[in-house]
């Protein structure tokens, strides 16, 4: 029998974690559960303001988290933090299953030093984010936001049918996809179904044979920015990618292009984006993630008429919850069975 601590939240529900663990491992284990109040209470992002011991995107007070885990051998969580100091107070902990792609709420090096196996769930919400991205793109290219906002004001925008004002079809556009990981590859696949010309920039991976044979091009960043009618971001945040979209790179984008960010806020210099939207160099933008979340009241981009905004919900779907819990449960099963992990960190 293993002692398993589950720290869920109001998205990754503790009950779903428990049910999937019981399905995978049987019901002979001692399982305790705690629910964090996210997303009703914002997490600590740790980007604009340094997080606890360098951790990012977490929620929970260290002392309360440590007390709850206690002598459990296994922790399953999405958002609970684990710093080096916390790990020192948890000598019985041997496995941490994090139900997210980037376990930035865990000090991975400290876990390795303590002999704690950390596993994650890469691609758990890749389908959800890719679908959302296509919706975001269509909201801009087909003027869905523009028409919706006008009609909310009882303004009938029949002029949007004018040839000089109407939107464009993806079948006649070139879309640049920056980042070709779990999400980027799915976005490319969905765009191909529209007949879109797709450019990809990712210096660390090669295109799949399927995408290459379908006419997708692997290009430099400068080439992508110069040719794309719309640019969509999908890389991870790193020192290399932080603020990769800035005054210089926005200036290289095609005049009248559209910018979409459903990835992470720190990838973009939003002050520079604001200037390019106000000047008319960029036609519009769709923003789903931000440097500071929640977005501050009075933030200039909230007031622009050519911006669509959503509150970082691209990865949220019912399937994401069950799929991520299944991935975590399989890692727990393998640990108990003495098998190597599927997704070690």
Coordinates of C-alpha atoms in Angstrom, one line a residue:
X1 CA 0.0 0.0 0.0
X2 CA 1.3 3.5 -0.9
X3 CA 0.4 6.8 0.6
X4 CA -0.7 9.2 -2.2
X5 CA -1.3 12.9 -1.7
X6 CA -3.4 14.6 -4.3
X7 CA -3.3 18.4 -4.5
X8 CA -5.8 19.4 -7.2
X9 CA -7.7 22.6 -7.9
X10 CA -11.0 23.6 -9.5
X11 CA -9.8 22.7 -12.9
X12 CA -7.8 19.6 -12.3
X13 CA -10.3 18.2 -9.8
X14 CA -8.9 16.0 -7.0
X15 CA -11.8 13.5 -7.5
X16 CA -10.8 13.0 -11.1
X17 CA -7.2 12.4 -10.1
X18 CA -8.3 9.9 -7.5
X19 CA -10.7 8.1 -9.8
X20 CA -8.1 7.7 -12.5
X21 CA -5.5 6.5 -10.0
X22 CA -7.9 3.9 -8.7
X23 CA -8.7 2.7 -12.2
X24 CA -4.9 2.3 -13.0
X25 CA -3.6 1.1 -9.6
X26 CA -6.6 -0.4 -7.7
X27 CA -8.2 0.9 -4.5
X28 CA -5.7 -0.5 -2.0
X29 CA -3.8 2.7 -1.5
X30 CA -4.2 5.4 1.1
X31 CA -5.2 8.6 -0.8
X32 CA -5.6 12.0 0.7
X33 CA -6.9 15.0 -1.3
X34 CA -6.7 18.8 -1.1
X35 CA -8.3 21.3 -3.4
X36 CA -6.6 24.6 -4.2
X37 CA -8.9 27.5 -5.2
X38 CA -7.4 28.2 -8.6
X39 CA -8.7 29.5 -11.0
X40 CA -11.0 31.4 -8.7
X41 CA -7.9 32.6 -6.9
X42 CA -5.0 33.6 -9.2
X43 CA -1.8 31.7 -9.2
X44 CA 1.6 33.2 -8.5
X45 CA 3.1 33.6 -12.0
X46 CA 6.6 34.4 -11.1
X47 CA 7.4 36.1 -14.5
X48 CA 6.9 39.8 -14.0
X49 CA 7.8 39.4 -10.2
X50 CA 10.2 36.7 -9.2
X51 CA 8.5 33.8 -7.6
X52 CA 9.4 31.8 -4.6
X53 CA 12.9 30.4 -5.1
X54 CA 12.5 30.9 -8.8
X55 CA 9.4 28.8 -9.1
X56 CA 6.6 29.9 -11.5
X57 CA 2.9 29.3 -12.0
X58 CA 2.1 27.9 -8.6
X59 CA -0.4 28.3 -5.8
X60 CA -0.3 27.3 -2.1
X61 CA 1.5 28.3 1.0
X62 CA 4.7 26.2 1.5
X63 CA 4.0 25.3 5.1
X64 CA 0.5 24.2 4.4
X65 CA 1.6 22.2 1.3
X66 CA 4.3 20.4 3.3
X67 CA 2.0 19.7 6.2
X68 CA -0.6 18.2 3.8
X69 CA 1.9 16.0 2.0
X70 CA 3.4 14.7 5.3
X71 CA 4.8 11.3 4.9
X72 CA 3.2 10.5 1.6
X73 CA 5.5 8.7 -0.9
X74 CA 3.6 10.0 -4.0
X75 CA 2.4 13.5 -4.8
X76 CA 0.0 14.2 -7.7
X77 CA -0.6 17.9 -8.5
X78 CA -0.9 20.6 -11.1
X79 CA 0.0 23.8 -9.2
X80 CA 1.4 23.0 -5.8
X81 CA 4.9 24.4 -5.4
X82 CA 7.9 22.3 -4.3
X83 CA 11.0 24.3 -3.5
X84 CA 14.4 22.9 -2.3
X85 CA 13.5 24.0 1.3
X86 CA 10.1 22.2 1.1
X87 CA 11.7 19.0 -0.3
X88 CA 14.1 19.0 2.6
X89 CA 11.0 18.7 4.9
X90 CA 9.6 15.8 2.9
X91 CA 12.1 12.9 3.2
X92 CA 9.5 10.3 2.4
X93 CA 8.5 11.8 -0.9
X94 CA 9.7 9.7 -3.9
X95 CA 7.4 10.5 -6.8
X96 CA 5.9 13.8 -8.0
X97 CA 3.5 13.6 -10.9
X98 CA 2.7 17.0 -12.3
X99 CA -0.3 17.1 -14.6
X100 CA 1.1 19.8 -17.0
X101 CA 3.6 20.1 -19.7
X102 CA 6.0 22.4 -18.0
X103 CA 6.5 21.6 -14.3
X104 CA 7.8 25.1 -13.6
X105 CA 6.2 24.9 -10.1
X106 CA 8.8 22.3 -9.1
X107 CA 12.5 22.8 -8.4
X108 CA 13.6 19.9 -10.7
X109 CA 17.3 20.1 -9.7
X110 CA 16.4 20.0 -6.0
X111 CA 14.2 17.0 -6.6
X112 CA 16.9 15.2 -8.4
X113 CA 19.3 16.0 -5.6
X114 CA 16.8 14.6 -3.1
X115 CA 16.2 11.4 -5.2
X116 CA 12.7 12.4 -6.0
X117 CA 11.4 11.3 -9.4
X118 CA 9.4 14.1 -11.2
X119 CA 7.2 13.3 -14.2
X120 CA 5.0 15.5 -16.2
X121 CA 2.2 15.4 -18.8
X122 CA 3.5 16.9 -22.1
X123 CA 0.9 17.6 -24.7
X124 CA -2.0 17.2 -22.2
X125 CA -3.8 20.3 -23.5
X126 CA -2.1 20.5 -27.0
X127 CA -5.4 19.6 -28.8
X128 CA -7.3 22.1 -26.8
X129 CA -4.9 25.0 -27.4
X130 CA -4.5 24.1 -31.1
X131 CA -8.3 24.2 -31.5
X132 CA -8.5 27.5 -29.6
X133 CA -5.8 29.0 -31.8
X134 CA -7.7 28.2 -35.0
X135 CA -10.7 29.9 -33.4
X136 CA -8.6 32.9 -32.5
X137 CA -7.3 33.1 -36.0
X138 CA -10.7 33.0 -37.5
X139 CA -12.0 35.6 -35.1
X140 CA -9.5 38.0 -36.6
X141 CA -9.4 36.9 -40.3
X142 CA -13.2 36.7 -40.7
X143 CA -14.0 39.8 -38.6
X144 CA -16.0 37.8 -36.1
X145 CA -14.9 40.1 -33.2
X146 CA -15.5 43.3 -35.1
X147 CA -19.1 42.2 -36.2
X148 CA -19.9 40.9 -32.7
X149 CA -18.8 44.1 -30.9
X150 CA -20.7 46.3 -33.3
X151 CA -23.9 44.3 -33.0
X152 CA -23.6 44.4 -29.2
X153 CA -23.9 48.2 -29.6
X154 CA -26.9 47.8 -31.9
X155 CA -24.7 48.8 -34.8
X156 CA -25.3 46.9 -38.1
X157 CA -22.0 46.7 -39.9
X158 CA -23.2 46.0 -43.3
X159 CA -20.1 47.8 -44.6
X160 CA -18.0 44.8 -43.6
X161 CA -19.3 43.3 -46.8
X162 CA -17.4 45.9 -48.8
X163 CA -14.4 44.5 -50.7
X164 CA -12.1 47.0 -49.1
X165 CA -13.2 46.1 -45.6
X166 CA -14.1 42.5 -45.5
X167 CA -12.0 39.6 -44.2
X168 CA -9.7 37.1 -45.8
X169 CA -10.0 33.3 -46.1
X170 CA -7.3 31.1 -44.7
X171 CA -7.1 29.3 -48.1
X172 CA -5.5 32.5 -49.6
X173 CA -3.3 33.4 -46.6
X174 CA 0.2 32.6 -45.5
X175 CA 0.4 31.8 -41.8
X176 CA 3.7 31.7 -39.9
X177 CA 3.8 29.2 -36.9
X178 CA 6.7 29.9 -34.5
X179 CA 7.3 26.8 -32.4
X180 CA 6.8 23.2 -33.7
X181 CA 6.2 21.2 -30.6
X182 CA 3.1 19.4 -29.3
X183 CA 0.8 22.5 -30.0
X184 CA 2.6 24.0 -33.0
X185 CA 2.4 20.7 -35.0
X186 CA -1.3 20.4 -34.4
X187 CA -1.9 24.0 -35.4
X188 CA 0.0 23.3 -38.7
X189 CA -2.2 20.2 -39.3
X190 CA -5.4 22.1 -38.7
X191 CA -4.3 25.0 -40.9
X192 CA -3.4 22.6 -43.8
X193 CA -7.1 21.5 -43.8
X194 CA -8.0 25.1 -44.8
X195 CA -5.6 25.1 -47.7
X196 CA -3.4 27.6 -45.9
X197 CA 0.2 28.2 -46.9
X198 CA 2.1 27.4 -43.7
X199 CA 5.6 28.6 -42.7
X200 CA 7.3 27.1 -39.6
X201 CA 10.2 28.5 -37.6
X202 CA 11.8 26.3 -34.9
X203 CA 15.6 25.9 -34.9
X204 CA 15.5 22.7 -32.9
X205 CA 13.2 20.4 -34.8
X206 CA 12.7 19.3 -38.4
X207 CA 9.4 19.1 -40.2
X208 CA 7.5 15.8 -40.3
X209 CA 7.5 14.1 -43.7
X210 CA 3.8 14.6 -43.8
X211 CA 4.0 18.4 -43.4
X212 CA 7.0 18.7 -45.7
X213 CA 5.2 16.7 -48.4
X214 CA 2.2 18.9 -48.0
X215 CA 4.2 22.0 -48.8
X216 CA 4.9 23.4 -45.3
X217 CA 8.2 25.3 -45.3
X218 CA 10.8 25.4 -42.5
X219 CA 12.2 28.9 -42.6
X220 CA 14.2 31.4 -40.7
X221 CA 12.4 33.8 -38.3
X222 CA 13.2 36.8 -40.5
X223 CA 11.7 35.0 -43.6
X224 CA 8.6 34.0 -41.7
X225 CA 8.0 37.5 -40.4
X226 CA 8.5 39.0 -43.8
X227 CA 6.1 36.6 -45.6
X228 CA 3.4 35.7 -43.2
X229 CA 0.0 37.4 -43.3
X230 CA -0.6 36.1 -39.7
X231 CA 2.0 35.0 -37.1
X232 CA 1.0 32.7 -34.3
X233 CA 3.3 31.9 -31.3
X234 CA 3.8 28.4 -29.9
X235 CA 7.3 28.1 -28.3
X236 CA 8.1 27.5 -24.6
X237 CA 9.4 30.4 -22.5
X238 CA 13.2 30.4 -22.2
X239 CA 16.0 32.9 -22.1
X240 CA 16.1 32.6 -25.9
X241 CA 12.4 33.2 -26.5
X242 CA 11.6 35.7 -23.8
X243 CA 10.4 38.9 -25.5
X244 CA 11.2 37.3 -28.9
X245 CA 8.4 39.4 -30.3
X246 CA 9.7 43.0 -29.6
X247 CA 10.0 46.3 -31.4
X248 CA 12.6 44.9 -33.8
X249 CA 10.7 41.7 -34.7
X250 CA 7.3 43.4 -35.0
X251 CA 8.9 45.9 -37.4
X252 CA 9.9 42.9 -39.6
X253 CA 6.4 41.7 -39.9
X254 CA 4.5 42.3 -43.1
X255 CA 2.5 45.5 -43.0
X256 CA -1.1 44.8 -42.2
X257 CA -0.3 41.4 -40.7
X258 CA -2.2 39.9 -37.7
X259 CA -0.5 38.7 -34.5
X260 CA -1.8 35.8 -32.3
X261 CA -0.4 34.8 -28.9
X262 CA -2.0 31.7 -27.3
X263 CA 1.3 30.6 -25.8
X264 CA 2.8 32.6 -23.0
X265 CA 2.9 36.3 -22.1
X266 CA 6.6 36.6 -21.6
X267 CA 7.2 35.8 -25.2
X268 CA 6.0 39.2 -26.2
X269 CA 6.9 42.9 -25.5
X270 CA 3.3 44.2 -25.2
X271 CA 4.4 47.9 -25.2
X272 CA 6.0 47.3 -28.6
X273 CA 2.9 45.5 -29.8
X274 CA 0.7 48.4 -28.7
X275 CA 2.8 50.8 -30.7
X276 CA 2.6 48.6 -33.9
X277 CA -1.2 48.3 -33.5
X278 CA -1.8 52.0 -32.9
X279 CA 0.4 53.0 -35.9
X280 CA -1.4 50.6 -38.2
X281 CA 1.7 48.6 -39.0
X282 CA -0.2 45.5 -37.7
X283 CA -3.9 45.2 -38.6
X284 CA -5.0 43.4 -35.4
X285 CA -4.0 41.0 -32.6
X286 CA -5.5 38.2 -30.6
X287 CA -4.1 37.8 -27.1
X288 CA -4.8 35.0 -24.8
X289 CA -1.8 35.2 -22.5
X290 CA -0.1 38.2 -20.8
X291 CA 3.0 39.3 -19.0
X292 CA 1.0 40.0 -15.8
X293 CA -2.1 38.0 -15.0
X294 CA -4.8 39.0 -14.3
X295 CA -4.4 41.9 -16.6
X296 CA -4.1 45.3 -14.7
X297 CA -7.1 47.6 -14.9
X298 CA -6.5 50.3 -17.4
X299 CA -3.9 48.4 -19.4
X300 CA -3.6 50.2 -22.8
X301 CA -4.2 47.2 -25.0
X302 CA -7.6 46.7 -23.3
X303 CA -8.8 49.9 -25.0
X304 CA -7.7 49.2 -28.6
X305 CA -10.5 48.4 -31.1
X306 CA -8.3 46.0 -33.1
X307 CA -7.5 43.5 -30.3
X308 CA -9.3 40.4 -29.2
X309 CA -8.6 39.3 -25.7
X310 CA -9.3 36.2 -23.7
X311 CA -8.3 35.3 -20.1
X312 CA -5.7 32.5 -20.6
X313 CA -8.3 29.8 -21.2
X314 CA -7.0 28.1 -24.4
X315 CA -5.8 25.0 -22.6
X316 CA -9.1 24.6 -20.6
X317 CA -11.3 21.8 -21.8
X318 CA -13.1 18.8 -20.3
X319 CA -10.9 16.4 -22.2
X320 CA -7.7 18.1 -20.9
X321 CA -8.8 17.3 -17.3
X322 CA -9.4 13.6 -17.9
X323 CA -6.4 13.2 -20.2
X324 CA -3.9 14.9 -17.8
X325 CA -5.3 12.8 -14.9
X326 CA -4.9 9.6 -17.0
X327 CA -1.3 10.5 -17.8
X328 CA -0.5 11.2 -14.1
X329 CA -2.3 7.9 -13.0
X330 CA -0.2 5.9 -15.5
X331 CA 3.0 7.4 -14.1
X332 CA 1.8 6.4 -10.6
X333 CA 1.0 2.9 -11.8
X334 CA 4.5 2.5 -13.4
X335 CA 6.2 3.7 -10.2
X336 CA 4.4 1.3 -8.0
X337 CA 5.1 -1.5 -10.5
X338 CA 8.8 -0.7 -10.5
X339 CA 8.7 0.4 -14.2
X340 CA 10.5 3.4 -15.7
X341 CA 8.5 6.6 -16.2
X342 CA 7.0 7.6 -19.5
X343 CA 7.7 11.3 -19.1
X344 CA 10.6 11.9 -16.7
X345 CA 11.7 15.5 -16.1

